[in-house]
DNA sequence: TACGCTCGTGAAAGCGGTTTCTCGCGCTGT
DNA sequence: ACAGCGCGAGAAACCGCTTTCACGAGCGTA
């Protein structure tokens, strides 16, 4: 904030133009209906004094801030950054700004963080994968306009936008199965994460459906480092294919395996999840499920914008990942053909 | 904002506790000096009514918002996301939030955007690589607390944090030279970008210093797609080493070259710049100059925080990139040895 | 000519806090 | 016993803008 008395206020303009603050306000907001000459005079005074209304004061008076909050567990996660990108761009088109906050992977802080953010903003995009359901229900009720990312729930009043992780992971497993794999290992994400739960359920079902499939499970994490850490465990598991919680884990795993002399996909196939921008450029390019996170961010804004104008926000949406077959998967025990480079890619729909 | 009359205000608490709003305010801000029993009563009323002060009203009254703005040309750029990450985390530690905005690569919009943001925030981190110097000087003067990213300038009153792009690119060139390359091609970034200018100057000087070096220049861009687009030009240039404006361009280039059957580094060496998190996982792992963007974000906050308390913000800083030698560079015309995997890496300092 | 309308504008009451200023009270000093 | 002092807490002004309400002027009509 500028030093007190430095900024020109609406009163200054009013005085300069010889009118009342009310009139200045009306002119600035195109709500003025009187003599055009008066409006002109006000406008001239405004530009002459370099006046622009204080957004803060307007927010207080109007009860709206033209700001939307985004709360995520870790802002450095590329998936959240993609959401942020989509949200920022979409909101900007309607003259809204985005306030970001990061709970530093501490679900306990999220309710108070969210409420605090909410008071600065008109609405909030909440991404709280590890928040307990009951806390979420309570929070969503008090929060007002909010959209939930990846937390579809009939008991919550807010619209939610989610990724069909189950469908994506099933399709990945099926792809591996079709290539001849029978022994899998799943590298689980954060323990209490909803999206991890979705993936696990889908894999449980896959295992139950396919009698000849063996599925090992390793509790891992969501970061590159987590993937690297479990490389040895994966190697020793006897699996021919590893299904990683996400791309970061997969990338870390591939790297960790390389350090142990295990080649991907020659010795072991690996799949990721998310299709972060660089998944296609990794070594080898990563077979993964492509998730439209930027789209998610844009749709989130669309819902909130509707909600803010008391329109119907639209139904909950379950966005379908698209599996992208790249170089990190191959038939077990078979060497990958020479020339299977970054350019080759198949995209399947689900 | 909650529906009018829904939120409990300071007046409600005052009434409930049988005191004046002034007293409530003092209690809430630990400025209360009277009878402890009164303070207790107020605190009880506050929690009972679920009261929390409106940040908006406080901001208006206090003249500070506890918010800092970040303005960048494109929020989707990983470098900016890293800065955002560092800034967000550092600011959060002091109870500040970050408001993000993206000028959509439109330098003309930046001055008005920045001023608008500034009115909502206590300070702003400005990253405007393509803004004309004179505009910047003017803007920085009116903006108040601001730190400039990558725009060191004696004529601007604001502190600046920059990357020594010249040193980084020179070191990369030198590395290539040491490996035996003599014909280079530089893939230039955005035409009017300051950081591109810095790289170009350094390469001009490098060319002048090394008599046997031939340096071609291609105007390219800053994105993966730009790199892919110029792959053919690069191949036809006759250069044995390509120095890309940044990692994204390098990655795109490598991909584009692969599509034309040109192998990296066997046929052509490629360097990037930035060392985005995935540079080490590309295929092949990218030789690049590692730039501490997250650190940049944190330092930016540190300066602004100091500035906000009328402390000396500290001197301008020129952060040194560290060149990371990876798999995308090799001696010209020599095949890379088998087994040069992602794990192998040398880090040099500058 | 008087009455009632509409139209253009200003006065003032919010929005929800903070802070200065003031005032009443009880305590001390002589 | 009374002036003076310090302390605890409230009244009111203020931050900068919006908006309702009121008011006076000008007009048309009876």
XYZ file of C-alpha atoms (C1' of nucleotides) in Angstrom:
760
model
C 0.000 0.000 0.000
C 1.237 3.456 -0.792
C 2.214 5.785 1.958
C -0.794 7.354 3.587
C -2.120 10.390 1.781
C -0.110 9.627 -1.299
C -2.834 8.042 -3.350
C -5.603 10.131 -4.835
C -9.012 9.117 -3.603
C -12.471 9.507 -4.929
C -12.870 12.565 -2.715
C -9.951 14.279 -4.421
C -11.506 13.735 -7.803
C -14.879 14.911 -6.542
C -13.375 18.109 -5.200
C -11.389 18.714 -8.345
C -14.417 18.243 -10.560
C -16.704 20.165 -8.241
C -19.095 17.286 -7.722
C -19.882 14.805 -4.965
C -18.074 11.506 -4.448
C -21.326 9.749 -5.283
C -21.278 11.230 -8.752
C -17.671 10.247 -9.314
C -18.501 6.730 -8.253
C -21.402 6.591 -10.641
C -19.335 7.872 -13.537
C -16.540 5.416 -12.849
C -18.989 2.543 -12.874
C -20.982 3.645 -15.906
C -24.026 4.056 -13.755
C -24.259 7.766 -14.430
C -27.414 9.046 -16.068
C -27.255 12.846 -15.746
C -25.724 15.610 -17.827
C -22.993 14.363 -20.160
C -20.965 17.496 -19.462
C -20.712 16.514 -15.791
C -19.533 13.042 -16.674
C -16.917 14.507 -18.990
C -15.679 16.821 -16.301
C -15.363 13.934 -13.856
C -13.541 11.783 -16.347
C -11.136 14.562 -17.163
C -10.436 15.177 -13.488
C -9.883 11.472 -12.951
C -7.309 11.128 -15.695
C -5.695 14.417 -14.775
C -5.219 13.305 -11.197
C -4.308 9.805 -12.290
C -7.111 8.364 -10.236
C -8.077 4.741 -10.099
C -10.480 3.327 -7.529
C -9.094 1.276 -4.677
C -9.954 -2.365 -5.280
C -9.836 -2.932 -1.544
C -12.424 -0.323 -0.736
C -14.585 -1.506 -3.604
C -14.334 -5.069 -2.398
C -15.386 -4.066 1.066
C -18.313 -2.012 -0.141
C -19.469 -4.414 -2.833
C -18.807 -7.625 -0.978
C -16.894 -9.153 -3.854
C -13.209 -9.316 -4.489
C -12.890 -10.552 -8.051
C -10.446 -13.070 -6.725
C -10.536 -16.838 -6.570
C -8.374 -18.963 -4.323
C -6.616 -22.181 -5.201
C -5.606 -24.423 -2.349
C -3.431 -27.417 -3.103
C -1.209 -29.721 -1.049
C 1.943 -28.813 -2.932
C 2.171 -26.032 -5.453
C 5.332 -27.507 -6.929
C 3.514 -30.554 -8.208
C 3.258 -30.194 -12.000
C -0.323 -31.438 -11.975
C -1.355 -28.600 -9.689
C 0.642 -26.164 -11.724
C -1.294 -27.233 -14.786
C -4.553 -26.717 -12.912
C -3.295 -23.327 -11.796
C -2.449 -22.435 -15.364
C -5.907 -23.304 -16.649
C -7.604 -21.600 -13.744
C -5.533 -18.428 -14.024
C -6.129 -18.050 -17.733
C -9.836 -18.779 -17.554
C -10.399 -16.496 -14.569
C -8.395 -13.697 -16.171
C -10.752 -13.685 -19.110
C -13.516 -12.686 -16.698
C -11.337 -10.175 -14.879
C -10.591 -12.389 -11.905
C -7.256 -13.081 -10.264
C -6.014 -16.186 -8.539
C -4.660 -16.352 -5.022
C -2.571 -19.467 -4.463
C -1.894 -21.341 -1.303
C -0.101 -24.520 -0.496
C -0.834 -26.566 2.584
C 2.640 -28.078 2.485
C 1.053 -31.549 2.444
C -0.485 -30.917 5.856
C -4.169 -31.855 5.656
C -4.797 -30.663 9.191
C -4.069 -27.092 8.208
C -6.359 -27.133 5.230
C -9.698 -26.246 6.833
C -8.393 -23.123 8.533
C -6.336 -22.221 5.486
C -9.364 -22.587 3.258
C -11.590 -20.473 5.471
C -8.978 -17.796 5.708
C -8.542 -17.757 1.941
C -12.241 -17.706 1.426
C -12.562 -14.454 3.283
C -10.205 -12.815 0.842
C -11.850 -14.339 -2.180
C -15.213 -14.840 -3.785
C -14.747 -18.548 -4.143
C -12.205 -21.296 -3.797
C -10.934 -24.255 -5.741
C -10.175 -26.891 -3.194
C -7.852 -29.734 -3.836
C -7.552 -31.709 -0.637
C -6.932 -35.334 -1.496
C -6.125 -36.392 2.031
C -8.728 -34.472 3.997
C -11.129 -36.747 5.914
C -14.562 -36.942 4.331
C -16.416 -35.574 7.346
C -14.097 -32.577 7.622
C -14.631 -31.929 3.960
C -18.408 -32.065 4.230
C -18.375 -29.606 7.077
C -15.897 -27.335 5.378
C -17.705 -27.276 2.047
C -20.901 -26.257 3.812
C -19.385 -23.216 5.478
C -17.167 -22.221 2.596
C -19.731 -20.999 0.114
C -18.874 -21.108 -3.583
C -16.336 -23.860 -3.908
C -15.453 -26.564 -6.347
C -13.744 -29.734 -5.330
C -10.998 -31.302 -7.334
C -10.896 -35.071 -7.273
C -13.313 -35.425 -4.401
C -16.677 -36.445 -5.879
C -19.053 -37.114 -3.054
C -22.824 -37.228 -2.824
C -22.774 -35.878 0.713
C -20.975 -32.708 -0.245
C -22.993 -29.838 -1.620
C -20.270 -28.458 -3.860
C -19.738 -29.374 -7.493
C -16.739 -31.529 -8.089
C -14.457 -32.102 -11.012
C -12.624 -35.345 -10.989
C -10.429 -37.587 -12.948
C -11.564 -41.153 -13.457
C -8.405 -42.629 -12.020
C -10.000 -46.049 -11.848
C -10.685 -46.182 -15.556
C -7.220 -44.890 -16.371
C -5.342 -47.317 -14.202
C -7.464 -50.225 -15.392
C -6.705 -49.365 -18.952
C -3.000 -49.209 -18.185
C -3.148 -52.591 -16.474
C -5.073 -54.008 -19.387
C -2.469 -52.677 -21.789
C 0.273 -54.407 -19.810
C -1.796 -57.573 -19.642
C -2.286 -57.514 -23.380
C 1.439 -57.287 -23.827
C 1.794 -60.467 -21.841
C 2.530 -59.276 -18.332
C 1.040 -61.309 -15.496
C 2.974 -60.187 -12.448
C 2.461 -56.514 -11.536
C 3.582 -54.269 -8.776
C 1.639 -51.164 -7.851
C 3.539 -48.243 -6.341
C 0.947 -46.660 -4.129
C 0.659 -42.912 -3.568
C 0.053 -41.089 -0.303
C -1.723 -43.413 2.111
C -4.855 -41.444 2.799
C -5.153 -39.876 -0.631
C -8.511 -40.337 -2.318
C -7.035 -40.608 -5.766
C -4.707 -43.330 -4.544
C -7.700 -45.136 -3.104
C -9.430 -44.972 -6.477
C -6.474 -46.497 -8.216
C -6.139 -49.239 -5.613
C -9.792 -50.207 -5.850
C -9.600 -50.416 -9.605
C -6.520 -52.618 -9.404
C -8.148 -54.832 -6.763
C -10.996 -55.364 -9.152
C -8.637 -55.982 -12.046
C -6.835 -58.601 -10.020
C -10.132 -60.242 -9.094
C -11.284 -60.297 -12.703
C -8.095 -61.719 -14.104
C -7.372 -65.039 -12.400
C -3.844 -65.352 -13.734
C -2.707 -61.955 -12.538
C -0.495 -61.479 -9.512
C -0.450 -57.994 -8.088
C 2.085 -56.851 -5.521
C 1.651 -53.566 -3.700
C 4.274 -51.227 -2.381
C 3.478 -48.143 -0.417
C 5.498 -45.441 -2.015
C 4.564 -41.773 -2.284
C 3.926 -39.091 -4.877
C 7.326 -37.705 -5.664
C 10.309 -38.525 -7.835
C 12.365 -39.287 -4.788
C 9.781 -41.790 -3.563
C 10.011 -43.675 -6.827
C 13.770 -43.798 -6.738
C 13.701 -45.062 -3.179
C 11.642 -48.167 -3.949
C 13.589 -49.208 -7.035
C 15.284 -52.073 -5.242
C 12.022 -53.319 -3.790
C 10.487 -53.258 -7.225
C 13.354 -55.179 -8.731
C 13.161 -57.809 -6.030
C 9.383 -58.131 -6.250
C 9.660 -60.363 -9.281
C 7.104 -58.300 -11.178
C 7.597 -57.684 -14.875
C 5.582 -54.489 -14.877
C 5.404 -51.609 -12.428
C 2.349 -49.383 -12.259
C 3.395 -46.162 -10.605
C 1.086 -43.835 -8.733
C 2.014 -40.982 -11.057
C 4.589 -39.805 -13.561
C 6.921 -38.371 -10.960
C 7.119 -41.690 -9.177
C 7.543 -43.504 -12.463
C 10.350 -41.207 -13.518
C 12.102 -41.622 -10.204
C 11.645 -45.363 -10.433
C 13.091 -45.561 -13.921
C 16.037 -43.544 -12.748
C 16.538 -45.667 -9.653
C 16.297 -48.833 -11.721
C 18.859 -47.522 -14.183
C 21.259 -47.027 -11.283
C 20.815 -50.716 -10.482
C 21.328 -51.782 -14.046
C 17.694 -52.584 -14.692
C 16.647 -51.353 -18.147
C 13.190 -50.106 -18.978
C 11.309 -51.536 -20.799
C 13.700 -54.396 -21.634
C 13.768 -55.824 -18.128
C 10.735 -54.148 -16.654
C 7.816 -52.188 -18.010
C 6.784 -49.025 -16.179
C 3.665 -46.890 -16.427
C 3.038 -43.467 -14.989
C -0.065 -41.376 -14.532
C -0.930 -37.761 -15.360
C 1.045 -37.290 -18.542
C 2.875 -34.251 -17.284
C 4.320 -32.189 -20.146
C 7.617 -33.984 -19.980
C 6.391 -37.534 -19.789
C 6.854 -37.823 -23.526
C 10.445 -36.685 -23.336
C 11.706 -38.934 -20.593
C 14.135 -41.699 -21.256
C 12.393 -43.859 -22.305
C 9.225 -41.895 -23.099
C 6.675 -42.801 -20.510
C 3.571 -44.858 -21.103
C 1.033 -43.075 -18.993
C -2.572 -41.955 -18.652
C -3.007 -38.468 -19.957
C -4.991 -36.282 -17.620
C -6.414 -32.968 -18.798
C -5.419 -30.936 -15.764
C -5.386 -27.606 -17.505
C -8.877 -28.332 -18.738
C -9.778 -29.166 -15.165
C -8.609 -25.745 -14.045
C -10.610 -24.013 -16.733
C -13.750 -25.967 -15.968
C -13.308 -25.218 -12.283
C -13.403 -21.544 -13.076
C -16.428 -21.986 -15.286
C -18.332 -23.610 -12.426
C -17.339 -20.994 -9.924
C -18.224 -18.192 -12.265
C -21.660 -19.680 -12.757
C -22.042 -20.233 -9.037
C -21.107 -16.627 -8.377
C -23.933 -15.458 -10.576
C -26.413 -17.852 -9.016
C -26.530 -19.977 -12.107
C -26.534 -23.737 -12.122
C -22.913 -24.841 -11.962
C -23.518 -27.884 -14.098
C -23.221 -31.495 -13.120
C -20.272 -33.134 -11.522
C -17.822 -34.194 -14.117
C -15.634 -37.259 -14.314
C -12.938 -36.499 -16.834
C -11.551 -39.514 -18.628
C -7.807 -39.961 -18.906
C -6.475 -41.076 -22.264
C -3.828 -43.721 -22.149
C -0.730 -42.845 -24.143
C 1.383 -45.847 -25.059
C 5.018 -44.871 -25.303
C 8.397 -46.461 -24.855
C 8.397 -47.479 -21.200
C 6.214 -50.526 -21.741
C 6.902 -53.598 -23.820
C 6.278 -57.319 -23.740
C 8.024 -58.968 -20.809
C 11.438 -60.479 -21.418
C 11.556 -59.223 -24.962
C 14.075 -56.597 -25.969
C 12.556 -53.466 -27.366
C 13.110 -53.026 -31.071
C 15.772 -50.591 -32.188
C 14.399 -47.250 -33.261
C 11.511 -47.133 -30.828
C 12.131 -43.479 -30.218
C 10.322 -40.549 -28.729
C 8.417 -39.870 -31.891
C 6.480 -43.142 -31.848
C 3.334 -42.975 -29.808
C -0.114 -44.454 -29.741
C -2.995 -42.808 -28.019
C -5.943 -44.831 -26.927
C -9.211 -43.494 -25.646
C -11.143 -44.737 -22.689
C -18.112 -13.099 0.072
C -20.794 -14.508 2.261
C -24.341 -13.395 1.875
C -24.900 -10.072 3.541
C -25.649 -10.294 7.232
C -24.498 -13.875 7.400
C -21.045 -13.258 8.777
C -20.536 -12.203 12.349
C -18.811 -8.868 12.661
C -16.802 -7.207 15.346
C -19.944 -5.379 16.455
C -21.708 -8.686 17.127
C -18.896 -9.824 19.331
C -18.793 -6.474 21.124
C -22.509 -6.633 21.834
C -22.305 -10.237 22.975
C -19.426 -9.504 25.330
C -20.902 -6.245 26.515
C -17.957 -4.145 25.438
C -17.158 -1.734 22.645
C -15.874 -2.734 19.208
C -12.639 -0.938 20.030
C -12.012 -3.317 22.897
C -12.709 -6.338 20.763
C -10.287 -5.061 18.168
C -7.625 -4.560 20.804
C -8.113 -8.013 22.221
C -7.991 -9.641 18.810
C -4.719 -7.887 18.053
C -3.073 -8.472 21.420
C -3.034 -4.756 22.043
C -5.289 -5.007 25.074
C -3.893 -3.812 28.374
C -6.899 -3.676 30.728
C -8.574 -6.176 33.014
C -7.799 -9.769 32.049
C -11.396 -10.738 32.831
C -12.619 -8.450 30.051
C -10.196 -9.937 27.567
C -11.338 -13.415 28.545
C -14.950 -12.476 28.071
C -14.212 -11.086 24.625
C -12.249 -14.140 23.592
C -15.014 -16.429 24.750
C -17.616 -14.448 22.854
C -15.443 -14.525 19.771
C -15.022 -18.280 19.743
C -18.643 -18.826 20.719
C -19.849 -16.755 17.790
C -17.191 -18.199 15.521
C -15.861 -14.771 14.805
C -12.845 -14.013 12.713
C -11.955 -10.511 11.544
C -12.532 -9.625 7.921
C -9.176 -9.453 6.169
C -10.651 -7.014 3.709
C -11.714 -4.527 6.331
C -8.426 -4.898 8.133
C -6.542 -4.327 4.910
C -8.492 -1.170 4.243
C -7.968 0.171 7.732
C -4.360 -0.863 8.109
C -3.236 -0.136 4.607
C -1.638 -3.520 4.154
C -2.957 -6.638 2.571
C -0.475 -9.327 3.495
C -0.433 -10.269 -0.122
C 2.285 -10.156 -2.722
C 1.725 -10.249 -6.452
C 3.687 -12.193 -9.018
C 3.451 -11.037 -12.600
C 4.984 -13.204 -15.292
C 4.620 -13.476 -19.058
C 3.383 -17.062 -18.972
C 2.469 -18.884 -15.810
C 2.782 -22.234 -17.556
C 6.494 -21.845 -18.030
C 8.218 -24.211 -15.595
C 10.808 -21.595 -14.684
C 8.096 -19.240 -13.517
C 6.364 -22.044 -11.718
C 9.556 -22.708 -9.813
C 9.796 -19.039 -8.905
C 6.178 -19.141 -7.831
C 6.874 -22.168 -5.687
C 9.769 -20.528 -3.888
C 7.894 -17.280 -3.483
C 4.746 -18.925 -2.178
C 6.560 -21.007 0.388
C 8.759 -18.181 1.605
C 5.898 -15.696 1.807
C 3.687 -18.203 3.604
C 6.240 -18.466 6.365
C 5.615 -14.792 7.088
C 1.866 -15.088 6.728
C 1.672 -13.667 3.236
C -0.200 -14.994 0.231
C 0.641 -14.791 -3.426
C -1.596 -13.397 -6.125
C -0.580 -14.608 -9.558
C -1.074 -12.990 -12.896
C -0.008 -13.811 -16.352
C 0.354 -11.222 -19.076
C -0.135 -13.865 -21.754
C 3.192 -12.788 -23.305
C 1.771 -9.342 -24.004
C 4.294 -6.794 -22.726
C 1.985 -3.900 -23.538
C -0.496 -5.034 -20.924
C 2.080 -5.380 -18.203
C 2.231 -1.817 -16.845
C -1.516 -1.572 -16.293
C -1.654 -5.137 -15.001
C 1.129 -4.440 -12.556
C -0.422 -1.256 -11.224
C -3.748 -2.966 -10.823
C -2.139 -5.840 -8.956
C -0.156 -3.481 -6.829
C -3.311 -1.916 -5.485
C -4.431 -5.279 -4.197
C -1.057 -6.168 -2.768
C 1.683 -4.811 -0.586
C 4.351 -5.438 -3.155
C 4.980 -7.120 -6.454
C 7.488 -9.431 -8.031
C 7.825 -8.321 -11.582
C 9.108 -10.508 -14.317
C 8.863 -8.589 -17.532
C 11.635 -9.701 -19.838
C 10.312 -7.916 -22.878
C 9.191 -4.630 -21.383
C 11.041 -1.616 -22.809
C 13.569 -0.179 -20.391
C 11.972 3.269 -20.209
C 8.558 1.821 -19.442
C 10.130 -0.273 -16.736
C 11.871 2.681 -15.119
C 8.660 4.633 -15.030
C 6.665 1.712 -13.757
C 9.101 0.766 -11.022
C 9.016 4.334 -9.733
C 5.239 4.397 -9.308
C 4.884 0.841 -8.140
C 6.426 1.061 -4.697
C 7.901 -2.085 -3.185
C 8.858 -4.220 -6.126
C 11.628 -6.562 -7.059
C 12.642 -7.190 -10.624
C 13.466 -10.601 -11.931
C 16.157 -10.706 -14.576
C 16.161 -7.004 -15.194
C 19.199 -5.572 -13.449
C 19.422 -1.913 -14.297
C 21.188 1.008 -12.653
C 18.452 3.420 -13.695
C 15.743 1.493 -11.887
C 15.285 2.120 -8.209
C 14.074 -1.382 -7.368
C 16.273 -4.266 -6.243
C 16.720 -6.910 -8.858
C 17.488 -10.578 -8.759
C 18.988 -11.982 -11.869
C 20.547 -14.966 -13.388
C 23.944 -14.548 -14.989
C 22.830 -15.932 -18.302
C 26.011 -14.713 -19.961
C 28.254 -16.721 -17.677
C 26.067 -19.809 -18.023
C 25.902 -19.775 -21.776
C 29.612 -19.063 -22.082
C 30.365 -22.015 -19.888
C 28.142 -24.234 -22.003
C 29.850 -23.029 -25.161
C 33.219 -23.609 -23.595
C 32.206 -27.132 -22.654
C 31.222 -27.847 -26.222
C 34.413 -26.276 -27.475
C 36.452 -28.439 -25.128
C 34.741 -31.480 -26.535
C 35.945 -30.492 -29.972
C 32.997 -28.612 -31.459
C 33.799 -25.656 -33.666
C 30.578 -24.986 -35.525
C 27.680 -23.939 -33.305
C 24.155 -22.851 -33.832
C 22.339 -20.728 -31.297
C 18.571 -21.056 -31.089
C 17.530 -17.604 -29.958
C 14.645 -16.927 -27.608
C 12.002 -14.241 -27.859
C 13.359 -11.344 -29.892
C 13.046 -8.528 -27.405
C 13.729 -10.577 -24.314
C 16.457 -9.258 -22.058
C 17.665 -12.695 -21.064
C 17.965 -13.647 -24.714
C 19.969 -10.505 -25.283
C 22.331 -11.483 -22.480
C 22.915 -14.884 -23.999
C 23.485 -13.422 -27.425
C 26.007 -10.915 -26.202
C 27.926 -13.593 -24.357
C 27.992 -15.778 -27.451
C 29.082 -12.833 -29.618
C 31.971 -12.362 -27.284
C 32.731 -16.057 -27.246
C 32.820 -16.078 -31.038
C 35.120 -13.058 -31.064
C 37.464 -14.644 -28.539
C 37.698 -17.981 -30.280
C 38.964 -17.424 -33.821
C 38.206 -20.926 -35.031
C 34.590 -20.886 -33.941
C 31.732 -20.469 -36.333
C 28.441 -19.488 -34.788
C 25.146 -19.595 -36.651
C 22.062 -17.979 -35.234
C 18.471 -18.983 -35.638
C 15.611 -16.996 -34.260
C 13.462 -19.515 -32.519
C 11.364 -18.909 -29.409
C 10.957 -20.154 -25.886
C 8.730 -23.167 -26.152
C 8.990 -26.847 -26.956
C 7.106 -26.313 -30.153
C 9.561 -23.644 -31.276
C 12.422 -26.053 -30.842
C 10.706 -28.762 -32.801
C 9.912 -26.332 -35.589
C 13.526 -25.410 -36.280
C 14.906 -28.961 -36.219
C 15.311 -29.053 -39.980
C 17.075 -25.683 -40.050
C 19.421 -26.882 -37.358
C 20.244 -30.054 -39.221
C 20.915 -28.123 -42.419
C 23.042 -25.511 -40.670
C 26.025 -27.802 -40.647
C 26.650 -27.151 -36.962
C 27.774 -30.001 -34.750
C 26.369 -28.441 -31.594
C 23.139 -26.600 -30.888
C 22.856 -24.190 -27.992
C 19.186 -23.780 -27.231
C 17.664 -20.756 -25.566
C 16.269 -22.939 -22.801
C 15.414 -26.516 -21.868
C 11.997 -26.448 -23.456
C 13.469 -25.459 -26.800
C 16.220 -28.040 -26.418
C 13.719 -30.767 -25.642
C 11.594 -29.810 -28.617
C 14.658 -29.729 -30.790
C 15.823 -33.153 -29.715
C 12.375 -34.485 -30.416
C 12.220 -32.792 -33.806
C 15.651 -34.112 -34.706
C 14.686 -37.633 -33.705
C 11.779 -37.431 -36.139
C 14.301 -36.625 -38.879
C 16.581 -39.454 -37.866
C 19.206 -37.222 -36.293
C 20.502 -38.752 -33.047
C 21.606 -36.741 -30.038
C 24.437 -36.614 -29.084
C 25.819 -38.998 -31.728
C 25.104 -36.728 -34.670
C 24.575 -33.458 -32.876
C 25.170 -32.150 -29.377
C 22.440 -30.103 -27.745
C 22.454 -27.915 -24.653
C 19.536 -26.409 -22.808
C 19.237 -23.767 -20.155
C 17.384 -23.601 -16.828
C 17.677 -27.212 -15.696
C 13.967 -27.646 -15.225
C 13.176 -30.592 -12.957
C 12.864 -32.961 -15.870
C 15.956 -31.995 -17.781
C 17.790 -34.874 -16.146
C 15.163 -37.356 -17.229
C 14.880 -36.475 -20.887
C 16.093 -38.780 -23.569
C 19.015 -38.269 -23.571
C 19.457 -36.419 -20.285
C 20.042 -32.800 -21.096
C 23.295 -30.960 -20.631
C 22.155 -27.612 -19.358
C 22.856 -24.715 -17.048
C 21.141 -25.196 -13.747
C 19.327 -22.113 -12.591
C 18.125 -21.798 -8.991
C 14.685 -20.428 -9.779
C 13.086 -21.563 -6.576
C 15.868 -19.855 -4.701
C 15.163 -16.788 -6.781
C 11.554 -16.807 -5.638
C 12.548 -17.140 -2.019
C 15.089 -14.347 -2.231
C 12.544 -12.167 -3.950
C 10.285 -12.555 -0.978
C 13.092 -11.858 1.421
C 13.797 -8.545 -0.307
C 10.190 -7.526 -0.391
C 9.688 -8.422 3.225
C 12.659 -6.268 4.170
C 11.430 -3.455 1.942
C 8.023 -3.620 3.570
C 9.576 -3.017 6.958
C 11.732 -0.168 5.681
C 14.853 -2.228 5.979
C 17.610 -2.289 3.424
C 16.614 -4.876 0.834
C 20.190 -5.926 0.227
C 22.214 -5.532 -2.917
C 21.239 -6.663 -6.356
C 22.121 -10.246 -6.858
C 23.428 -12.060 -9.887
C 22.832 -15.731 -9.295
C 25.276 -18.024 -11.028
C 23.984 -20.981 -13.001
C 25.811 -24.265 -12.547
C 26.453 -26.194 -15.699
C 25.335 -29.812 -15.516
C 26.983 -32.049 -18.059
C 24.686 -34.882 -19.037
C 24.047 -37.078 -21.994
C 23.007 -34.646 -24.706
C 26.520 -33.469 -25.417
C 29.492 -35.453 -26.696
C 32.478 -35.008 -28.944
C 31.434 -34.367 -32.551
C 31.240 -37.301 -34.896
C 31.961 -39.776 -32.137
C 29.341 -42.261 -31.057
C 28.424 -42.072 -27.416
C 29.615 -45.010 -25.368
C 27.097 -47.661 -24.431
C 25.808 -47.348 -20.935
C 25.878 -43.564 -20.735
C 22.662 -43.502 -18.795
C 20.604 -41.056 -16.850
C 22.568 -41.704 -13.697
C 25.839 -40.354 -14.994
C 26.242 -36.667 -14.456
C 28.939 -34.130 -13.853
C 28.244 -30.814 -12.251
C 30.560 -27.938 -12.821
C 30.486 -24.640 -11.008
C 30.930 -21.227 -12.510
C -51.175 29.354 -10.050
C -50.708 25.339 -7.666
C -49.777 20.478 -7.639
C -47.343 16.486 -8.647
C -43.586 14.125 -11.522
C -39.445 13.252 -13.095
C -34.737 14.076 -13.346
C -30.068 15.187 -11.707
C -27.302 15.418 -7.847
C -25.746 15.488 -3.065
C -25.926 13.928 1.859
C -25.298 10.217 4.591
C -25.291 5.546 6.013
C -23.208 1.622 5.371
C -19.055 -2.237 4.413
C -15.902 -4.075 8.971
C -12.343 -2.992 11.000
C -8.379 0.302 13.616
C -6.886 4.095 16.330
C -6.818 8.532 18.367
C -8.933 11.139 21.608
C -11.485 11.703 25.561
C -13.563 10.847 29.810
C -14.638 8.892 34.287
C -12.821 6.591 37.949
C -9.895 5.227 41.808
C -5.545 6.015 43.869
C -1.786 8.777 45.744
C 0.518 12.888 47.980
C 0.311 16.832 51.105
C -10.036 16.417 52.104
C -8.826 17.749 47.600
C -5.877 18.420 43.423
C -3.481 15.604 40.311
C -2.371 11.511 38.033
C -2.705 7.146 35.639
C -5.395 3.643 33.964
C -9.229 1.165 31.713
C -12.507 1.469 28.239
C -15.770 3.794 25.122
C -17.052 7.427 21.426
C -16.029 8.823 17.213
C -13.250 9.587 13.192
C -11.223 7.295 9.553
C -9.712 3.875 5.601
C -12.088 4.607 0.270
C -15.858 3.331 -2.055
C -21.080 2.206 -3.062
C -25.829 3.052 -2.753
C -30.059 4.313 -0.783
C -32.580 8.048 0.282
C -33.833 12.773 0.130
C -34.165 17.110 -1.892
C -34.600 20.938 -5.087
C -35.331 22.374 -9.661
C -37.778 22.160 -13.809
C -41.535 20.610 -16.322
C -46.351 19.391 -17.627
C -50.935 19.465 -16.390
C -55.413 20.857 -14.243
